């Protein structure tokens, strides 16, 4: 499965923003021995020749955009809206199922209820679309506001596979 994720990084230029974001994405794919892999691989939008990923899958997105630009705001809104929608989808599934199912049903992951609980509590992975420079998923509005208070903030999209 592929999805778009976004790294929010502080940098003075587009090139340095891309370099910072790559360090974030590297953490998420377990590029170093002390990083746990959350995704299999990533493709940023400066890379060509990937017939099933990046631009070839998602179209012509910016390589990086300042968050205070129109392009940056559009990417930020897209990422945050996807995070909120995924959170609400998992929360609704839990609300609908938790009273209906027995303890044994929940333990057996009937209708993927345990998976929905896992996604609701996740700190990174497919249920989150925005990441800070440390590779931590931005899970709530307070975390997002703290990151947005950063000067020279850029947003960098990447196509990830999981």
mmCIF file of C-alpha atoms in Angstrom:
data_model
loop_
_atom_site.group_PDB
_atom_site.id
_atom_site.type_symbol
_atom_site.label_atom_id
_atom_site.label_comp_id
_atom_site.label_asym_id
_atom_site.label_seq_id
_atom_site.Cartn_x
_atom_site.Cartn_y
_atom_site.Cartn_z
ATOM 1 C CA UNK A 1 0.000 0.000 0.000
ATOM 2 C CA UNK A 2 1.135 3.529 -0.776
ATOM 3 C CA UNK A 3 0.253 6.779 0.944
ATOM 4 C CA UNK A 4 1.448 10.343 1.057
ATOM 5 C CA UNK A 5 3.056 11.577 4.245
ATOM 6 C CA UNK A 6 4.598 14.957 5.003
ATOM 7 C CA UNK A 7 7.582 16.044 7.083
ATOM 8 C CA UNK A 8 7.512 19.489 8.711
ATOM 9 C CA UNK A 9 11.098 20.677 9.033
ATOM 10 C CA UNK A 10 12.931 23.882 9.852
ATOM 11 C CA UNK A 11 15.374 24.949 7.135
ATOM 12 C CA UNK A 12 16.620 28.101 5.384
ATOM 13 C CA UNK A 13 16.330 26.737 1.811
ATOM 14 C CA UNK A 14 14.415 24.168 -0.197
ATOM 15 C CA UNK A 15 17.518 21.998 -0.588
ATOM 16 C CA UNK A 16 18.211 21.960 3.135
ATOM 17 C CA UNK A 17 14.503 21.291 3.827
ATOM 18 C CA UNK A 18 14.657 18.266 1.544
ATOM 19 C CA UNK A 19 17.821 17.040 3.282
ATOM 20 C CA UNK A 20 16.206 17.456 6.721
ATOM 21 C CA UNK A 21 13.044 15.702 5.559
ATOM 22 C CA UNK A 22 15.062 12.818 4.159
ATOM 23 C CA UNK A 23 16.578 12.296 7.608
ATOM 24 C CA UNK A 24 13.023 12.148 8.990
ATOM 25 C CA UNK A 25 11.884 9.714 6.303
ATOM 26 C CA UNK A 26 15.047 7.621 6.806
ATOM 27 C CA UNK A 27 14.078 7.199 10.467
ATOM 28 C CA UNK A 28 10.614 6.029 9.424
ATOM 29 C CA UNK A 29 11.994 3.336 7.103
ATOM 30 C CA UNK A 30 14.610 2.162 9.602
ATOM 31 C CA UNK A 31 17.625 3.301 7.599
ATOM 32 C CA UNK A 32 19.904 3.045 10.623
ATOM 33 C CA UNK A 33 20.158 0.175 13.125
ATOM 34 C CA UNK A 34 18.638 2.185 15.996
ATOM 35 C CA UNK A 35 15.562 3.272 13.983
ATOM 36 C CA UNK A 36 12.521 1.010 13.856
ATOM 37 C CA UNK A 37 11.004 0.678 10.391
ATOM 38 C CA UNK A 38 7.434 1.931 10.158
ATOM 39 C CA UNK A 39 7.309 2.041 6.360
ATOM 40 C CA UNK A 40 9.101 -0.121 3.760
ATOM 41 C CA UNK A 41 10.504 2.710 1.631
ATOM 42 C CA UNK A 42 9.861 6.282 0.544
ATOM 43 C CA UNK A 43 10.126 8.335 -2.620
ATOM 44 C CA UNK A 44 10.378 12.124 -2.515
ATOM 45 C CA UNK A 45 9.124 14.290 -5.353
ATOM 46 C CA UNK A 46 12.547 15.191 -6.706
ATOM 47 C CA UNK A 47 13.095 11.564 -7.720
ATOM 48 C CA UNK A 48 12.214 10.442 -11.244
ATOM 49 C CA UNK A 49 11.861 7.025 -12.791
ATOM 50 C CA UNK A 50 9.640 5.325 -10.197
ATOM 51 C CA UNK A 51 6.790 3.966 -12.282
ATOM 52 C CA UNK A 52 4.613 3.177 -9.254
ATOM 53 C CA UNK A 53 5.630 5.825 -6.725
ATOM 54 C CA UNK A 54 6.136 9.546 -6.270
ATOM 55 C CA UNK A 55 5.107 11.727 -9.199
ATOM 56 C CA UNK A 56 4.121 8.721 -11.273
ATOM 57 C CA UNK A 57 1.508 7.801 -8.657
ATOM 58 C CA UNK A 58 0.432 11.145 -7.167
ATOM 59 C CA UNK A 59 1.134 13.723 -9.857
ATOM 60 C CA UNK A 60 3.289 16.808 -9.766
ATOM 61 C CA UNK A 61 3.566 17.844 -6.116
ATOM 62 C CA UNK A 62 6.219 20.304 -4.957
ATOM 63 C CA UNK A 63 9.497 18.831 -3.749
ATOM 64 C CA UNK A 64 9.201 21.098 -0.705
ATOM 65 C CA UNK A 65 7.152 24.182 0.091
ATOM 66 C CA UNK A 66 7.341 26.813 2.784
ATOM 67 C CA UNK A 67 4.419 26.272 5.107
ATOM 68 C CA UNK A 68 3.474 29.948 4.844
ATOM 69 C CA UNK A 69 3.066 29.665 1.038
ATOM 70 C CA UNK A 70 -0.164 28.705 -0.757
ATOM 71 C CA UNK A 71 1.377 25.377 -1.843
ATOM 72 C CA UNK A 72 2.580 24.723 1.689
ATOM 73 C CA UNK A 73 -0.795 25.523 3.193
ATOM 74 C CA UNK A 74 -2.481 23.170 0.716
ATOM 75 C CA UNK A 75 -0.101 20.313 1.614
ATOM 76 C CA UNK A 76 -0.490 20.995 5.339
ATOM 77 C CA UNK A 77 -4.278 21.022 5.060
ATOM 78 C CA UNK A 78 -4.224 17.811 3.017
ATOM 79 C CA UNK A 79 -2.024 16.046 5.578
ATOM 80 C CA UNK A 80 -3.909 17.273 8.639
ATOM 81 C CA UNK A 81 -7.322 16.491 7.109
ATOM 82 C CA UNK A 82 -6.158 12.954 6.303
ATOM 83 C CA UNK A 83 -4.903 12.500 9.883
ATOM 84 C CA UNK A 84 -8.184 13.731 11.373
ATOM 85 C CA UNK A 85 -10.288 11.612 8.987
ATOM 86 C CA UNK A 86 -8.306 8.475 9.831
ATOM 87 C CA UNK A 87 -8.573 9.207 13.571
ATOM 88 C CA UNK A 88 -12.334 9.745 13.307
ATOM 89 C CA UNK A 89 -12.780 6.581 11.215
ATOM 90 C CA UNK A 90 -10.956 4.462 13.803
ATOM 91 C CA UNK A 91 -12.715 6.126 16.730
ATOM 92 C CA UNK A 92 -16.135 5.548 15.158
ATOM 93 C CA UNK A 93 -15.323 1.889 14.523
ATOM 94 C CA UNK A 94 -14.322 1.479 18.167
ATOM 95 C CA UNK A 95 -17.424 3.288 19.431
ATOM 96 C CA UNK A 96 -19.711 1.146 17.298
ATOM 97 C CA UNK A 97 -18.041 -2.148 18.183
ATOM 98 C CA UNK A 98 -16.849 -1.978 21.767
ATOM 99 C CA UNK A 99 -20.251 -2.390 23.409
ATOM 100 C CA UNK A 100 -21.487 -4.878 20.803
ATOM 101 C CA UNK A 101 -18.563 -7.309 21.035
ATOM 102 C CA UNK A 102 -17.628 -9.618 23.876
ATOM 103 C CA UNK A 103 -14.181 -9.585 25.412
ATOM 104 C CA UNK A 104 -13.351 -12.709 23.400
ATOM 105 C CA UNK A 105 -14.506 -10.998 20.172
ATOM 106 C CA UNK A 106 -12.237 -8.040 20.871
ATOM 107 C CA UNK A 107 -9.343 -10.363 21.729
ATOM 108 C CA UNK A 108 -9.881 -12.185 18.410
ATOM 109 C CA UNK A 109 -9.875 -8.823 16.623
ATOM 110 C CA UNK A 110 -13.385 -9.328 15.277
ATOM 111 C CA UNK A 111 -14.059 -6.832 12.503
ATOM 112 C CA UNK A 112 -10.503 -5.508 13.089
ATOM 113 C CA UNK A 113 -11.523 -3.764 16.329
ATOM 114 C CA UNK A 114 -8.096 -4.252 17.955
ATOM 115 C CA UNK A 115 -6.460 -2.937 14.820
ATOM 116 C CA UNK A 116 -8.635 0.196 15.067
ATOM 117 C CA UNK A 117 -7.553 0.596 18.708
ATOM 118 C CA UNK A 118 -3.914 0.216 17.672
ATOM 119 C CA UNK A 119 -4.308 2.838 14.929
ATOM 120 C CA UNK A 120 -6.037 5.231 17.301
ATOM 121 C CA UNK A 121 -3.072 5.102 19.682
ATOM 122 C CA UNK A 122 -0.309 4.995 17.050
ATOM 123 C CA UNK A 123 2.603 7.444 17.232
ATOM 124 C CA UNK A 124 3.639 6.789 13.619
ATOM 125 C CA UNK A 125 2.607 4.624 10.716
ATOM 126 C CA UNK A 126 -0.210 4.530 8.166
ATOM 127 C CA UNK A 127 -2.782 6.238 10.391
ATOM 128 C CA UNK A 128 -0.668 9.426 10.590
ATOM 129 C CA UNK A 129 0.203 11.726 7.718
ATOM 130 C CA UNK A 130 2.218 14.572 9.279
ATOM 131 C CA UNK A 131 5.593 14.107 10.997
ATOM 132 C CA UNK A 132 7.916 16.439 12.856
ATOM 133 C CA UNK A 133 11.649 16.521 12.210
ATOM 134 C CA UNK A 134 12.239 13.718 14.736
ATOM 135 C CA UNK A 135 9.940 11.321 12.880
ATOM 136 C CA UNK A 136 7.206 11.624 15.492
ATOM 137 C CA UNK A 137 3.686 11.592 14.125
ATOM 138 C CA UNK A 138 1.731 14.782 14.690
ATOM 139 C CA UNK A 139 -1.294 13.326 16.455
ATOM 140 C CA UNK A 140 -3.123 16.286 17.925
ATOM 141 C CA UNK A 141 -3.722 20.009 17.381
ATOM 142 C CA UNK A 142 -1.384 21.044 20.223
ATOM 143 C CA UNK A 143 1.566 19.171 18.701
ATOM 144 C CA UNK A 144 0.755 20.693 15.315
ATOM 145 C CA UNK A 145 0.660 24.210 16.798
ATOM 146 C CA UNK A 146 4.030 23.704 18.523
ATOM 147 C CA UNK A 147 5.575 22.624 15.223
ATOM 148 C CA UNK A 148 3.931 25.494 13.332
ATOM 149 C CA UNK A 149 5.532 27.975 15.748
ATOM 150 C CA UNK A 150 8.888 27.097 14.170
ATOM 151 C CA UNK A 151 10.570 29.739 12.000
ATOM 152 C CA UNK A 152 11.464 28.893 8.405
ATOM 153 C CA UNK A 153 9.151 25.899 8.377
ATOM 154 C CA UNK A 154 8.903 23.734 5.275
ATOM 155 C CA UNK A 155 6.634 20.834 4.382
ATOM 156 C CA UNK A 156 8.047 18.002 2.293
ATOM 157 C CA UNK A 157 5.814 15.285 0.827
ATOM 158 C CA UNK A 158 6.881 11.690 0.315
ATOM 159 C CA UNK A 159 5.204 8.611 -1.088
ATOM 160 C CA UNK A 160 5.668 5.755 1.382
ATOM 161 C CA UNK A 161 4.948 2.070 1.023
ATOM 162 C CA UNK A 162 3.838 -0.133 3.913
#
